[in-house]
């Protein structure tokens, strides 16, 4: 049992609030991703679980037991960092087995557990090598091995792939997900990369920085598709998805206009200023003069499999993802934009909260 629970957790450094009002339950065996921009308190949240930082207020429980005041070594938590400091003079086996050696485990047990960890990570053939004789990906796997060998209840990953080049990052992402299938433990993975969050997490917790030390960090928690399809606020709407969700200001009135089209009546009771959010893949480009939002193509980014088309309109510049390659959008062309589906989002302009369904 290694459920993790944050109960009204707050953290300040020198009286400056970094984390406030953090309530979150991570289920036993779950893989959850904490994602948010740099400086929003993700590492601090992890370090409080590991016992490397104290909480300023509130409580953290692991497996139903408060860990406040418990030493890091008594929490059965393993942390994997971005900078994996391997011992250069030790072999791979020595590096992986090091935490057990420090804990005074017998040599036979260490050998067994090192072999087991090496098998999980396909490091068997490299056990006799030194870190300098390994590739970057292999070194990162050794760092993972050093965590696995301890049989922790909880794995905490703090941006472990940020230092790797793009190809290696994708393959290590796969390795961590496979690791997750082979090892039963609760895993929290921190990243600022929304793609990593969307592809890896059972659930995602989106963090935002506090505003002048006030408010709360946690913007929304849920399955990746839930957050993508139904963001609870503007922060989540704009943070997840690439290119970002388009936002169009909607003034007063009864209906929701999209150029010359109406998207239907406003949700009941909301008469104030709204922002209409439309994802780039939910807009269709039609011929000039047809109903919709009139505009002119300013820039076409050809990505091979699709185009990102930047269209200047009276409502600002919108980005449209075109996946039908036969369309061949051309810069300078006059067009009309139409919603490609009913998937649009409404947010209260003043509060940023989602409005309606
Ligand atoms: N030991 C510390 N002393 C003072 N401020 C800190 C300390 N650790 C982190 N901070 C501050 O707390 C905020 C959150 O940091 P961090 O948790 O590292 O963010 P993230 O991991 O999301 O990038 C940042 O503004 C950072 O400068
Ligand atoms: Mg960090």
PDB file of N, CA, C and O in Angstrom, residues 152-201:
ATOM      1  N   UNK A 152      11.586   0.220  -3.807  1.00  0.00           N
ATOM      2  CA  UNK A 152      10.819   1.264  -3.108  1.00  0.00           C
ATOM      3  C   UNK A 152       9.320   1.098  -3.325  1.00  0.00           C
ATOM      4  O   UNK A 152       8.900   0.489  -4.300  1.00  0.00           O
ATOM      5  N   UNK A 153       8.530   1.638  -2.415  1.00  0.00           N
ATOM      6  CA  UNK A 153       7.077   1.699  -2.608  1.00  0.00           C
ATOM      7  C   UNK A 153       6.725   2.798  -3.603  1.00  0.00           C
ATOM      8  O   UNK A 153       5.678   2.765  -4.236  1.00  0.00           O
ATOM      9  N   UNK A 154       7.589   3.807  -3.665  1.00  0.00           N
ATOM     10  CA  UNK A 154       7.287   5.006  -4.449  1.00  0.00           C
ATOM     11  C   UNK A 154       8.512   5.413  -5.262  1.00  0.00           C
ATOM     12  O   UNK A 154       9.619   5.485  -4.723  1.00  0.00           O
ATOM     13  N   UNK A 155       8.306   5.660  -6.550  1.00  0.00           N
ATOM     14  CA  UNK A 155       9.356   6.228  -7.395  1.00  0.00           C
ATOM     15  C   UNK A 155       9.010   7.681  -7.676  1.00  0.00           C
ATOM     16  O   UNK A 155       7.886   7.990  -8.080  1.00  0.00           O
ATOM     17  N   UNK A 156       9.977   8.551  -7.495  1.00  0.00           N
ATOM     18  CA  UNK A 156       9.781   9.962  -7.818  1.00  0.00           C
ATOM     19  C   UNK A 156      10.769  10.325  -8.918  1.00  0.00           C
ATOM     20  O   UNK A 156      11.975  10.167  -8.753  1.00  0.00           O
ATOM     21  N   UNK A 157      10.256  10.770 -10.049  1.00  0.00           N
ATOM     22  CA  UNK A 157      11.123  11.133 -11.173  1.00  0.00           C
ATOM     23  C   UNK A 157      11.087  12.649 -11.333  1.00  0.00           C
ATOM     24  O   UNK A 157      10.017  13.209 -11.571  1.00  0.00           O
ATOM     25  N   UNK A 158      12.242  13.297 -11.228  1.00  0.00           N
ATOM     26  CA  UNK A 158      12.261  14.749 -11.405  1.00  0.00           C
ATOM     27  C   UNK A 158      12.932  15.107 -12.726  1.00  0.00           C
ATOM     28  O   UNK A 158      14.150  15.192 -12.812  1.00  0.00           O
ATOM     29  N   UNK A 159      12.135  15.299 -13.758  1.00  0.00           N
ATOM     30  CA  UNK A 159      12.609  15.636 -15.108  1.00  0.00           C
ATOM     31  C   UNK A 159      13.808  14.775 -15.501  1.00  0.00           C
ATOM     32  O   UNK A 159      14.847  15.304 -15.909  1.00  0.00           O
ATOM     33  N   UNK A 160      13.668  13.448 -15.426  1.00  0.00           N
ATOM     34  CA  UNK A 160      14.854  12.608 -15.640  1.00  0.00           C
ATOM     35  C   UNK A 160      15.369  12.626 -17.073  1.00  0.00           C
ATOM     36  O   UNK A 160      16.508  12.244 -17.305  1.00  0.00           O
ATOM     37  N   UNK A 161      14.551  13.079 -18.018  1.00  0.00           N
ATOM     38  CA  UNK A 161      14.965  12.985 -19.415  1.00  0.00           C
ATOM     39  C   UNK A 161      15.371  14.318 -20.025  1.00  0.00           C
ATOM     40  O   UNK A 161      15.716  14.397 -21.192  1.00  0.00           O
ATOM     41  N   UNK A 162      15.339  15.386 -19.231  1.00  0.00           N
ATOM     42  CA  UNK A 162      15.550  16.732 -19.791  1.00  0.00           C
ATOM     43  C   UNK A 162      16.920  16.933 -20.408  1.00  0.00           C
ATOM     44  O   UNK A 162      17.080  17.750 -21.305  1.00  0.00           O
ATOM     45  N   UNK A 163      17.928  16.198 -19.914  1.00  0.00           N
ATOM     46  CA  UNK A 163      19.282  16.399 -20.445  1.00  0.00           C
ATOM     47  C   UNK A 163      19.575  15.589 -21.692  1.00  0.00           C
ATOM     48  O   UNK A 163      20.646  15.695 -22.250  1.00  0.00           O
ATOM     49  N   UNK A 164      18.627  14.746 -22.102  1.00  0.00           N
ATOM     50  CA  UNK A 164      18.891  13.844 -23.215  1.00  0.00           C
ATOM     51  C   UNK A 164      18.442  14.477 -24.530  1.00  0.00           C
ATOM     52  O   UNK A 164      17.547  15.324 -24.546  1.00  0.00           O
ATOM     53  N   UNK A 165      19.055  14.056 -25.631  1.00  0.00           N
ATOM     54  CA  UNK A 165      18.614  14.614 -26.913  1.00  0.00           C
ATOM     55  C   UNK A 165      17.260  14.015 -27.299  1.00  0.00           C
ATOM     56  O   UNK A 165      16.802  13.047 -26.711  1.00  0.00           O
ATOM     57  N   UNK A 166      16.633  14.619 -28.317  1.00  0.00           N
ATOM     58  CA  UNK A 166      15.219  14.333 -28.593  1.00  0.00           C
ATOM     59  C   UNK A 166      14.938  12.852 -28.850  1.00  0.00           C
ATOM     60  O   UNK A 166      13.990  12.294 -28.295  1.00  0.00           O
ATOM     61  N   UNK A 167      15.777  12.181 -29.653  1.00  0.00           N
ATOM     62  CA  UNK A 167      15.549  10.767 -29.967  1.00  0.00           C
ATOM     63  C   UNK A 167      15.614   9.907 -28.721  1.00  0.00           C
ATOM     64  O   UNK A 167      14.773   9.045 -28.485  1.00  0.00           O
ATOM     65  N   UNK A 168      16.652  10.168 -27.935  1.00  0.00           N
ATOM     66  CA  UNK A 168      16.876   9.381 -26.734  1.00  0.00           C
ATOM     67  C   UNK A 168      15.745   9.602 -25.732  1.00  0.00           C
ATOM     68  O   UNK A 168      15.309   8.686 -25.036  1.00  0.00           O
ATOM     69  N   UNK A 169      15.248  10.828 -25.698  1.00  0.00           N
ATOM     70  CA  UNK A 169      14.157  11.153 -24.780  1.00  0.00           C
ATOM     71  C   UNK A 169      12.937  10.296 -25.109  1.00  0.00           C
ATOM     72  O   UNK A 169      12.293   9.749 -24.227  1.00  0.00           O
ATOM     73  N   UNK A 170      12.648  10.162 -26.392  1.00  0.00           N
ATOM     74  CA  UNK A 170      11.486   9.372 -26.792  1.00  0.00           C
ATOM     75  C   UNK A 170      11.695   7.899 -26.428  1.00  0.00           C
ATOM     76  O   UNK A 170      10.791   7.253 -25.910  1.00  0.00           O
ATOM     77  N   UNK A 171      12.911   7.376 -26.640  1.00  0.00           N
ATOM     78  CA  UNK A 171      13.103   5.957 -26.339  1.00  0.00           C
ATOM     79  C   UNK A 171      13.122   5.718 -24.827  1.00  0.00           C
ATOM     80  O   UNK A 171      12.591   4.718 -24.345  1.00  0.00           O
ATOM     81  N   UNK A 172      13.693   6.670 -24.054  1.00  0.00           N
ATOM     82  CA  UNK A 172      13.694   6.505 -22.588  1.00  0.00           C
ATOM     83  C   UNK A 172      12.281   6.626 -22.013  1.00  0.00           C
ATOM     84  O   UNK A 172      11.937   5.982 -21.031  1.00  0.00           O
ATOM     85  N   UNK A 173      11.478   7.455 -22.660  1.00  0.00           N
ATOM     86  CA  UNK A 173      10.072   7.594 -22.268  1.00  0.00           C
ATOM     87  C   UNK A 173       9.417   6.212 -22.344  1.00  0.00           C
ATOM     88  O   UNK A 173       8.730   5.781 -21.425  1.00  0.00           O
ATOM     89  N   UNK A 174       9.668   5.515 -23.446  1.00  0.00           N
ATOM     90  CA  UNK A 174       9.145   4.159 -23.614  1.00  0.00           C
ATOM     91  C   UNK A 174       9.681   3.223 -22.544  1.00  0.00           C
ATOM     92  O   UNK A 174       8.940   2.402 -22.007  1.00  0.00           O
ATOM     93  N   UNK A 175      10.966   3.364 -22.213  1.00  0.00           N
ATOM     94  CA  UNK A 175      11.552   2.471 -21.204  1.00  0.00           C
ATOM     95  C   UNK A 175      10.915   2.667 -19.838  1.00  0.00           C
ATOM     96  O   UNK A 175      10.668   1.712 -19.111  1.00  0.00           O
ATOM     97  N   UNK A 176      10.672   3.926 -19.498  1.00  0.00           N
ATOM     98  CA  UNK A 176      10.065   4.188 -18.186  1.00  0.00           C
ATOM     99  C   UNK A 176       8.642   3.634 -18.148  1.00  0.00           C
ATOM    100  O   UNK A 176       8.199   3.089 -17.150  1.00  0.00           O
ATOM    101  N   UNK A 177       7.949   3.719 -19.289  1.00  0.00           N
ATOM    102  CA  UNK A 177       6.589   3.172 -19.310  1.00  0.00           C
ATOM    103  C   UNK A 177       6.610   1.644 -19.231  1.00  0.00           C
ATOM    104  O   UNK A 177       5.736   1.039 -18.618  1.00  0.00           O
ATOM    105  N   UNK A 178       7.624   1.022 -19.846  1.00  0.00           N
ATOM    106  CA  UNK A 178       7.744  -0.444 -19.720  1.00  0.00           C
ATOM    107  C   UNK A 178       8.116  -0.840 -18.297  1.00  0.00           C
ATOM    108  O   UNK A 178       7.600  -1.806 -17.754  1.00  0.00           O
ATOM    109  N   UNK A 179       9.008  -0.052 -17.715  1.00  0.00           N
ATOM    110  CA  UNK A 179       9.414  -0.286 -16.327  1.00  0.00           C
ATOM    111  C   UNK A 179       8.191  -0.326 -15.428  1.00  0.00           C
ATOM    112  O   UNK A 179       8.045  -1.156 -14.542  1.00  0.00           O
ATOM    113  N   UNK A 180       7.307   0.568 -15.715  1.00  0.00           N
ATOM    114  CA  UNK A 180       6.087   0.734 -14.962  1.00  0.00           C
ATOM    115  C   UNK A 180       5.217  -0.537 -15.057  1.00  0.00           C
ATOM    116  O   UNK A 180       4.540  -0.899 -14.094  1.00  0.00           O
ATOM    117  N   UNK A 181       5.253  -1.208 -16.206  1.00  0.00           N
ATOM    118  CA  UNK A 181       4.472  -2.441 -16.329  1.00  0.00           C
ATOM    119  C   UNK A 181       5.118  -3.601 -15.587  1.00  0.00           C
ATOM    120  O   UNK A 181       4.451  -4.542 -15.185  1.00  0.00           O
ATOM    121  N   UNK A 182       6.434  -3.534 -15.428  1.00  0.00           N
ATOM    122  CA  UNK A 182       7.131  -4.667 -14.801  1.00  0.00           C
ATOM    123  C   UNK A 182       7.255  -4.509 -13.292  1.00  0.00           C
ATOM    124  O   UNK A 182       7.488  -5.482 -12.590  1.00  0.00           O
ATOM    125  N   UNK A 183       7.172  -3.293 -12.818  1.00  0.00           N
ATOM    126  CA  UNK A 183       7.395  -3.042 -11.398  1.00  0.00           C
ATOM    127  C   UNK A 183       6.155  -2.426 -10.793  1.00  0.00           C
ATOM    128  O   UNK A 183       5.610  -1.460 -11.312  1.00  0.00           O
ATOM    129  N   UNK A 184       5.720  -3.005  -9.708  1.00  0.00           N
ATOM    130  CA  UNK A 184       4.533  -2.477  -9.073  1.00  0.00           C
ATOM    131  C   UNK A 184       4.930  -1.479  -7.996  1.00  0.00           C
ATOM    132  O   UNK A 184       5.440  -1.840  -6.949  1.00  0.00           O
ATOM    133  N   UNK A 185       4.709  -0.213  -8.296  1.00  0.00           N
ATOM    134  CA  UNK A 185       5.008   0.841  -7.327  1.00  0.00           C
ATOM    135  C   UNK A 185       4.226   2.074  -7.749  1.00  0.00           C
ATOM    136  O   UNK A 185       3.751   2.154  -8.879  1.00  0.00           O
ATOM    137  N   UNK A 186       4.080   2.981  -6.833  1.00  0.00           N
ATOM    138  CA  UNK A 186       3.436   4.251  -7.157  1.00  0.00           C
ATOM    139  C   UNK A 186       4.498   5.157  -7.769  1.00  0.00           C
ATOM    140  O   UNK A 186       5.607   5.225  -7.254  1.00  0.00           O
ATOM    141  N   UNK A 187       4.176   5.802  -8.877  1.00  0.00           N
ATOM    142  CA  UNK A 187       5.187   6.619  -9.550  1.00  0.00           C
ATOM    143  C   UNK A 187       4.672   8.033  -9.791  1.00  0.00           C
ATOM    144  O   UNK A 187       3.574   8.218 -10.311  1.00  0.00           O
ATOM    145  N   UNK A 188       5.499   8.999  -9.409  1.00  0.00           N
ATOM    146  CA  UNK A 188       5.191  10.405  -9.711  1.00  0.00           C
ATOM    147  C   UNK A 188       6.298  10.934 -10.596  1.00  0.00           C
ATOM    148  O   UNK A 188       7.483  10.794 -10.294  1.00  0.00           O
ATOM    149  N   UNK A 189       5.903  11.493 -11.713  1.00  0.00           N
ATOM    150  CA  UNK A 189       6.848  11.918 -12.734  1.00  0.00           C
ATOM    151  C   UNK A 189       6.664  13.407 -12.965  1.00  0.00           C
ATOM    152  O   UNK A 189       5.571  13.853 -13.318  1.00  0.00           O
ATOM    153  N   UNK A 190       7.717  14.172 -12.746  1.00  0.00           N
ATOM    154  CA  UNK A 190       7.645  15.623 -12.911  1.00  0.00           C
ATOM    155  C   UNK A 190       8.250  16.036 -14.241  1.00  0.00           C
ATOM    156  O   UNK A 190       9.328  15.565 -14.606  1.00  0.00           O
ATOM    157  N   UNK A 191       7.564  16.898 -14.953  1.00  0.00           N
ATOM    158  CA  UNK A 191       8.103  17.427 -16.211  1.00  0.00           C
ATOM    159  C   UNK A 191       7.472  18.787 -16.518  1.00  0.00           C
ATOM    160  O   UNK A 191       6.395  19.103 -16.022  1.00  0.00           O
ATOM    161  N   UNK A 192       8.186  19.588 -17.350  1.00  0.00           N
ATOM    162  CA  UNK A 192       7.566  20.835 -17.824  1.00  0.00           C
ATOM    163  C   UNK A 192       7.036  20.609 -19.240  1.00  0.00           C
ATOM    164  O   UNK A 192       6.498  21.516 -19.858  1.00  0.00           O
ATOM    165  N   UNK A 193       7.203  19.367 -19.741  1.00  0.00           N
ATOM    166  CA  UNK A 193       6.924  19.066 -21.140  1.00  0.00           C
ATOM    167  C   UNK A 193       5.529  18.455 -21.267  1.00  0.00           C
ATOM    168  O   UNK A 193       5.280  17.340 -20.826  1.00  0.00           O
ATOM    169  N   UNK A 194       4.621  19.192 -21.901  1.00  0.00           N
ATOM    170  CA  UNK A 194       3.235  18.726 -21.949  1.00  0.00           C
ATOM    171  C   UNK A 194       3.087  17.444 -22.774  1.00  0.00           C
ATOM    172  O   UNK A 194       2.200  16.647 -22.526  1.00  0.00           O
ATOM    173  N   UNK A 195       3.972  17.225 -23.746  1.00  0.00           N
ATOM    174  CA  UNK A 195       3.888  15.982 -24.533  1.00  0.00           C
ATOM    175  C   UNK A 195       4.222  14.780 -23.648  1.00  0.00           C
ATOM    176  O   UNK A 195       3.532  13.757 -23.686  1.00  0.00           O
ATOM    177  N   UNK A 196       5.279  14.916 -22.841  1.00  0.00           N
ATOM    178  CA  UNK A 196       5.619  13.839 -21.908  1.00  0.00           C
ATOM    179  C   UNK A 196       4.445  13.558 -20.984  1.00  0.00           C
ATOM    180  O   UNK A 196       4.088  12.409 -20.733  1.00  0.00           O
ATOM    181  N   UNK A 197       3.835  14.620 -20.499  1.00  0.00           N
ATOM    182  CA  UNK A 197       2.707  14.453 -19.570  1.00  0.00           C
ATOM    183  C   UNK A 197       1.551  13.729 -20.251  1.00  0.00           C
ATOM    184  O   UNK A 197       1.002  12.756 -19.717  1.00  0.00           O
ATOM    185  N   UNK A 198       1.199  14.174 -21.457  1.00  0.00           N
ATOM    186  CA  UNK A 198       0.048  13.590 -22.154  1.00  0.00           C
ATOM    187  C   UNK A 198       0.291  12.121 -22.486  1.00  0.00           C
ATOM    188  O   UNK A 198      -0.620  11.307 -22.415  1.00  0.00           O
ATOM    189  N   UNK A 199       1.527  11.770 -22.856  1.00  0.00           N
ATOM    190  CA  UNK A 199       1.772  10.404 -23.312  1.00  0.00           C
ATOM    191  C   UNK A 199       2.031   9.438 -22.168  1.00  0.00           C
ATOM    192  O   UNK A 199       1.799   8.245 -22.316  1.00  0.00           O
ATOM    193  N   UNK A 200       2.517   9.925 -21.027  1.00  0.00           N
ATOM    194  CA  UNK A 200       2.959   8.996 -19.982  1.00  0.00           C
ATOM    195  C   UNK A 200       1.965   8.790 -18.848  1.00  0.00           C
ATOM    196  O   UNK A 200       1.914   7.714 -18.266  1.00  0.00           O
ATOM    197  N   UNK A 201       1.206   9.804 -18.508  1.00  0.00           N
ATOM    198  CA  UNK A 201       0.444   9.744 -17.268  1.00  0.00           C
ATOM    199  C   UNK A 201      -0.851   8.948 -17.344  1.00  0.00           C
ATOM    200  O   UNK A 201      -1.572   9.044 -18.322  1.00  0.00           O
TER     201      UNK A 201
END
